[in-house]
Amino acid sequence: MLESKRRAIIFLALSFLLAVTAGFLVLQKIRDVNAQLGEMVDIYVANTDIPSRSLIQPDQVRAKQIPKKFVDQSYITDKMSLQNQVTVVPLSAGDIITKNMIKPATIVRDQNHRLVTVFASGNVRFDQELEALDRVDIIVSHEVNGQPVTEVFMKDVPVAMVARSGDEFKGVALELPFEEVPKFIHQQHYADIIRILKANVGKGELGIPEPFKETEREETGAPADRSANGSGSAGQTVPKAKPDNQPARPPSPAKPPAQSQGAPQQSGTEGKR
């Protein structure tokens, strides 16, 4: 009995040690596999069916974790990059959304307008770098009846988008009415020089004060102040001239002396007669 108990204890101890060793080896293997695969990264897949050419809504996508090793550069890893995007193909629930499946939603404000891309080239010149929502004037130099002519082709054209290569300005996308698009494209192809100038901010005027107008206002304001002061002084003299505030002099004492002096003169002349 004692020998059997001792053997049982030895077997139990050996089995426990083997189990611990096996568990340690399994954990080590899992760690090695995770190290090879890398950490888990969230990618975005379709949560519901998304029709093509429709604006992607936040509730139509969900996050899914996959190992970083299997993440392709075309996968969407930032949910904010799906904002204002539309799908070019229909998506089913569970489909992985890639960058080549989406494109920016149109930013044309009017359904009768079109976006025309204009890149800087030999015959197209930008006087300064532009930003989205700027407005431009288009100046065209071409020949009319064999004579060179430079004229304003379009005014106050809105800039929808700006094209850049890194930090270098490349061109813009102009929003034009549909009926003006063929005319502008014709000038793009056949005009000698097209100059694109940055216009004022919209159709309003800049609130920059002009010094000449300020001086004119100051000069015109001085006589007004003087006239105001003059009217004020006149208004102050009027109450002094009013006889209501001064005691009235009776005219009767002045008239009797005149009559008394006239009476002796008449009597004297009568005596001479």
Protein backbone atom coordinates (compact mmCIF):
# COMPACT_ATOMS: atom_id res chain seq x y z
CA MET A 1 0.00 0.00 0.00
CA LEU A 2 2.71 2.41 0.83
CA GLU A 3 4.55 1.63 -2.38
CA SER A 4 1.41 2.15 -4.47
CA LYS A 5 0.67 5.48 -2.76
CA ARG A 6 4.19 6.64 -3.41
CA ARG A 7 3.92 5.73 -7.08
CA ALA A 8 0.59 7.53 -7.34
CA ILE A 9 2.04 10.67 -5.82
CA ILE A 10 5.00 10.55 -8.18
CA PHE A 11 2.72 10.13 -11.21
CA LEU A 12 0.51 13.01 -10.09
CA ALA A 13 3.51 15.26 -9.60
CA LEU A 14 4.91 14.34 -13.00
CA SER A 15 1.55 14.92 -14.70
CA PHE A 16 1.21 18.30 -13.03
CA LEU A 17 4.70 19.32 -14.14
CA LEU A 18 4.00 18.14 -17.67
CA ALA A 19 0.71 20.07 -17.74
CA VAL A 20 2.43 23.26 -16.58
CA THR A 21 5.16 22.81 -19.14
CA ALA A 22 2.65 22.18 -21.94
CA GLY A 23 0.64 25.28 -20.95
CA PHE A 24 3.77 27.40 -20.91
CA LEU A 25 4.79 26.14 -24.35
CA VAL A 26 1.30 26.84 -25.75
CA LEU A 27 1.29 30.40 -24.38
CA GLN A 28 4.76 30.98 -25.77
CA LYS A 29 3.62 29.76 -29.18
CA ILE A 30 0.59 32.03 -29.10
CA ARG A 31 2.81 34.97 -28.23
CA ASP A 32 5.11 34.15 -31.12
CA VAL A 33 2.19 33.93 -33.53
CA ASN A 34 0.75 37.24 -32.28
CA ALA A 35 4.16 38.84 -32.64
CA GLN A 36 4.34 37.64 -36.23
CA LEU A 37 0.81 38.81 -37.02
CA GLY A 38 1.14 42.10 -35.20
CA GLU A 39 -1.46 43.97 -33.17
CA MET A 40 -5.14 44.06 -34.06
CA VAL A 41 -6.36 46.93 -36.23
CA ASP A 42 -9.90 48.17 -36.86
CA ILE A 43 -11.06 48.21 -40.46
CA TYR A 44 -14.52 49.23 -41.64
CA VAL A 45 -17.02 47.01 -43.41
CA ALA A 46 -20.58 47.50 -44.59
CA ASN A 47 -23.10 47.01 -41.82
CA THR A 48 -26.05 46.90 -44.22
CA ASP A 49 -26.56 46.84 -47.97
CA ILE A 50 -25.33 50.12 -49.47
CA PRO A 51 -26.50 51.02 -52.99
CA SER A 52 -24.07 52.60 -55.40
CA ARG A 53 -23.88 56.39 -55.80
CA SER A 54 -25.40 56.91 -52.36
CA LEU A 55 -23.92 58.96 -49.55
CA ILE A 56 -22.44 56.72 -46.84
CA GLN A 57 -24.17 57.15 -43.47
CA PRO A 58 -22.50 56.40 -40.09
CA ASP A 59 -24.94 53.61 -39.25
CA GLN A 60 -24.18 51.83 -42.54
CA VAL A 61 -20.62 50.86 -41.51
CA ARG A 62 -19.08 49.03 -38.56
CA ALA A 63 -15.59 48.26 -37.32
CA LYS A 64 -13.96 44.85 -37.65
CA GLN A 65 -10.64 43.83 -36.10
CA ILE A 66 -8.03 41.96 -38.12
CA PRO A 67 -4.29 41.42 -37.52
CA LYS A 68 -2.11 44.27 -38.66
CA LYS A 69 -0.14 41.87 -40.86
CA PHE A 70 -3.16 41.37 -43.12
CA VAL A 71 -4.15 45.06 -43.34
CA ASP A 72 -3.83 46.34 -46.89
CA GLN A 73 -3.19 49.99 -47.71
CA SER A 74 -6.52 50.16 -49.52
CA TYR A 75 -8.49 49.31 -46.36
CA ILE A 76 -10.33 52.08 -44.52
CA THR A 77 -8.90 52.38 -40.99
CA ASP A 78 -10.25 55.85 -40.14
CA LYS A 79 -14.00 56.31 -39.96
CA MET A 80 -13.73 60.06 -40.63
CA SER A 81 -12.36 59.28 -44.10
CA LEU A 82 -15.85 57.99 -45.01
CA GLN A 83 -17.44 61.37 -44.35
CA ASN A 84 -19.03 62.96 -47.45
CA GLN A 85 -18.15 59.91 -49.56
CA VAL A 86 -20.28 57.87 -51.97
CA THR A 87 -19.82 54.28 -53.12
CA VAL A 88 -19.13 53.58 -56.78
CA VAL A 89 -20.29 49.95 -56.49
CA PRO A 90 -23.13 48.38 -54.49
CA LEU A 91 -22.00 46.81 -51.20
CA SER A 92 -23.53 43.95 -49.25
CA ALA A 93 -23.49 43.55 -45.49
CA GLY A 94 -20.05 42.40 -44.35
CA ASP A 95 -18.15 43.61 -47.43
CA ILE A 96 -14.84 45.28 -46.67
CA ILE A 97 -14.82 48.91 -47.79
CA THR A 98 -11.69 49.88 -49.72
CA LYS A 99 -10.50 53.24 -50.98
CA ASN A 100 -11.14 52.40 -54.63
CA MET A 101 -14.81 51.74 -53.83
CA ILE A 102 -15.54 55.30 -52.67
CA LYS A 103 -15.14 58.79 -54.00
CA PRO A 104 -15.97 62.28 -52.71
CA ALA A 105 -19.56 63.40 -53.02
CA THR A 106 -20.13 66.11 -55.56
CA ILE A 107 -19.85 69.61 -54.19
CA VAL A 108 -21.65 71.34 -57.06
CA ARG A 109 -24.24 73.63 -55.52
CA ASP A 110 -26.55 73.69 -58.55
CA GLN A 111 -27.68 70.71 -60.57
CA ASN A 112 -27.22 72.76 -63.75
CA HIS A 113 -23.56 73.45 -62.95
CA ARG A 114 -20.52 71.35 -63.80
CA LEU A 115 -16.98 71.10 -62.45
CA VAL A 116 -14.22 71.85 -64.97
CA THR A 117 -10.64 71.03 -63.98
CA VAL A 118 -7.99 73.59 -64.90
CA PHE A 119 -4.32 72.74 -64.43
CA ALA A 120 -1.44 75.19 -64.73
CA SER A 121 0.21 74.69 -68.13
CA GLY A 122 1.88 76.59 -70.93
CA ASN A 123 -1.22 78.54 -71.90
CA VAL A 124 -2.95 78.56 -68.49
CA ARG A 125 -1.40 80.70 -65.79
CA PHE A 126 -2.45 81.41 -62.21
CA ASP A 127 -1.32 84.73 -60.76
CA GLN A 128 -1.41 83.32 -57.22
CA GLU A 129 -2.32 80.17 -55.35
CA LEU A 130 -6.01 79.65 -54.73
CA GLU A 131 -8.08 77.92 -52.08
CA ALA A 132 -11.48 76.27 -52.15
CA LEU A 133 -14.42 78.73 -52.13
CA ASP A 134 -12.28 81.48 -53.69
CA ARG A 135 -13.59 83.32 -56.74
CA VAL A 136 -11.65 84.07 -59.90
CA ASP A 137 -11.81 86.19 -63.04
CA ILE A 138 -10.73 84.61 -66.33
CA ILE A 139 -8.83 86.75 -68.85
CA VAL A 140 -8.32 85.34 -72.36
CA SER A 141 -5.86 86.44 -75.06
CA HIS A 142 -6.66 85.14 -78.56
CA GLU A 143 -6.97 86.28 -82.16
CA VAL A 144 -10.13 87.76 -83.64
CA ASN A 145 -10.08 88.39 -87.40
CA GLY A 146 -6.31 88.13 -87.36
CA GLN A 147 -5.93 90.73 -84.62
CA PRO A 148 -4.74 89.91 -81.07
CA VAL A 149 -7.44 90.59 -78.51
CA THR A 150 -7.33 90.37 -74.72
CA GLU A 151 -10.70 90.38 -73.02
CA VAL A 152 -12.51 89.35 -69.87
CA PHE A 153 -14.02 85.94 -70.58
CA MET A 154 -15.73 85.25 -67.23
CA LYS A 155 -16.05 87.03 -63.91
CA ASP A 156 -16.64 85.88 -60.34
CA VAL A 157 -16.31 82.14 -61.02
CA PRO A 158 -16.34 80.03 -57.80
CA VAL A 159 -13.49 77.60 -57.06
CA ALA A 160 -14.88 74.24 -55.95
CA MET A 161 -11.66 72.30 -55.28
CA VAL A 162 -7.90 72.77 -55.38
CA ALA A 163 -5.44 70.22 -56.77
CA ARG A 164 -2.06 69.88 -55.05
CA SER A 165 0.92 67.57 -55.28
CA GLY A 166 2.30 67.67 -51.76
CA ASP A 167 2.65 71.37 -51.02
CA GLU A 168 2.84 72.36 -54.70
CA PHE A 169 -0.20 74.05 -56.26
CA LYS A 170 -1.31 72.32 -59.48
CA GLY A 171 -4.71 73.65 -60.45
CA VAL A 172 -8.36 74.08 -59.54
CA ALA A 173 -11.83 72.80 -60.35
CA LEU A 174 -14.14 75.62 -61.40
CA GLU A 175 -17.91 75.48 -61.04
CA LEU A 176 -19.48 76.71 -64.28
CA PRO A 177 -23.01 76.80 -65.67
CA PHE A 178 -23.55 73.96 -68.12
CA GLU A 179 -24.10 76.29 -71.08
CA GLU A 180 -20.75 78.01 -70.40
CA VAL A 181 -18.74 74.78 -70.18
CA PRO A 182 -18.23 74.27 -73.97
CA LYS A 183 -17.12 77.89 -74.38
CA PHE A 184 -14.56 77.62 -71.61
CA ILE A 185 -13.22 74.26 -72.83
CA HIS A 186 -12.87 75.73 -76.32
CA GLN A 187 -10.79 78.58 -74.89
CA GLN A 188 -8.75 76.05 -72.92
CA HIS A 189 -7.83 74.26 -76.12
CA TYR A 190 -7.38 77.11 -78.58
CA ALA A 191 -6.70 80.35 -76.68
CA ASP A 192 -3.14 81.67 -76.73
CA ILE A 193 -3.04 82.60 -73.04
CA ILE A 194 -5.57 82.16 -70.23
CA ARG A 195 -4.89 84.13 -67.06
CA ILE A 196 -6.83 83.21 -63.93
CA LEU A 197 -6.90 86.03 -61.39
CA LYS A 198 -8.11 85.82 -57.83
CA ALA A 199 -11.20 88.01 -57.49
CA ASN A 200 -12.63 89.83 -54.54
CA VAL A 201 -14.37 87.88 -51.77
CA GLY A 202 -17.69 87.09 -53.41
CA LYS A 203 -19.69 89.89 -54.93
CA GLY A 204 -19.40 92.22 -51.97
CA GLU A 205 -16.86 94.94 -51.36
CA LEU A 206 -13.96 94.80 -48.99
CA GLY A 207 -14.41 96.93 -45.90
CA ILE A 208 -11.08 98.76 -46.30
CA PRO A 209 -11.36 102.44 -45.31
CA GLU A 210 -10.19 105.01 -47.84
CA PRO A 211 -8.26 107.91 -46.31
CA PHE A 212 -9.47 110.41 -48.89
CA LYS A 213 -13.07 109.76 -47.99
CA GLU A 214 -12.25 110.15 -44.32
CA THR A 215 -10.60 113.55 -44.88
CA GLU A 216 -13.55 114.68 -46.95
CA ARG A 217 -15.88 113.69 -44.15
CA GLU A 218 -13.77 115.57 -41.64
CA GLU A 219 -13.68 118.68 -43.84
CA THR A 220 -17.38 118.56 -44.54
CA GLY A 221 -18.04 117.94 -40.89
CA ALA A 222 -16.21 121.11 -39.76
CA PRO A 223 -18.67 123.64 -41.34
CA ALA A 224 -21.50 121.64 -39.95
CA ASP A 225 -20.01 121.96 -36.50
CA ARG A 226 -19.49 125.66 -37.02
CA SER A 227 -23.03 126.15 -38.24
CA ALA A 228 -24.22 124.16 -35.28
CA ASN A 229 -22.21 126.38 -32.96
CA GLY A 230 -23.48 129.48 -34.74
CA SER A 231 -27.06 128.40 -34.46
CA GLY A 232 -26.44 127.65 -30.83
CA SER A 233 -25.07 131.15 -30.20
CA ALA A 234 -27.96 132.65 -32.09
CA GLY A 235 -30.29 130.65 -30.01
CA GLN A 236 -28.64 132.01 -26.89
CA THR A 237 -28.96 135.67 -27.98
CA VAL A 238 -32.64 135.34 -28.80
CA PRO A 239 -33.77 134.98 -25.19
CA LYS A 240 -31.77 138.15 -24.27
CA ALA A 241 -33.56 140.18 -26.93
CA LYS A 242 -36.98 139.18 -25.72
CA PRO A 243 -38.75 142.15 -24.00
CA ASP A 244 -40.64 139.81 -21.70
CA ASN A 245 -37.70 139.53 -19.33
CA GLN A 246 -37.12 143.34 -19.11
CA PRO A 247 -39.49 145.92 -17.55
CA ALA A 248 -41.40 147.91 -20.18
CA ARG A 249 -40.95 151.70 -20.19
CA PRO A 250 -44.15 153.70 -20.35
CA PRO A 251 -44.17 156.05 -23.36
CA SER A 252 -46.53 158.59 -21.72
CA PRO A 253 -43.88 160.56 -19.78
CA ALA A 254 -41.86 161.14 -22.95
CA LYS A 255 -44.76 162.51 -25.02
CA PRO A 256 -46.01 165.24 -22.67
CA PRO A 257 -42.67 167.10 -22.62
CA ALA A 258 -42.69 167.11 -26.42
CA GLN A 259 -46.18 168.57 -26.41
CA SER A 260 -45.33 171.11 -23.69
CA GLN A 261 -42.34 172.33 -25.68
CA GLY A 262 -44.40 172.57 -28.85
CA ALA A 263 -47.11 174.66 -27.17
CA PRO A 264 -44.90 177.58 -26.16
CA GLN A 265 -43.40 177.72 -29.64
CA GLN A 266 -46.82 178.06 -31.15
CA SER A 267 -47.75 180.71 -28.65
CA GLY A 268 -44.54 182.59 -29.39
CA THR A 269 -45.19 182.64 -33.07
CA GLU A 270 -48.67 183.83 -32.45
CA GLY A 271 -47.31 186.67 -30.31
CA LYS A 272 -44.94 187.70 -33.07
CA ARG A 273 -47.76 187.77 -35.46
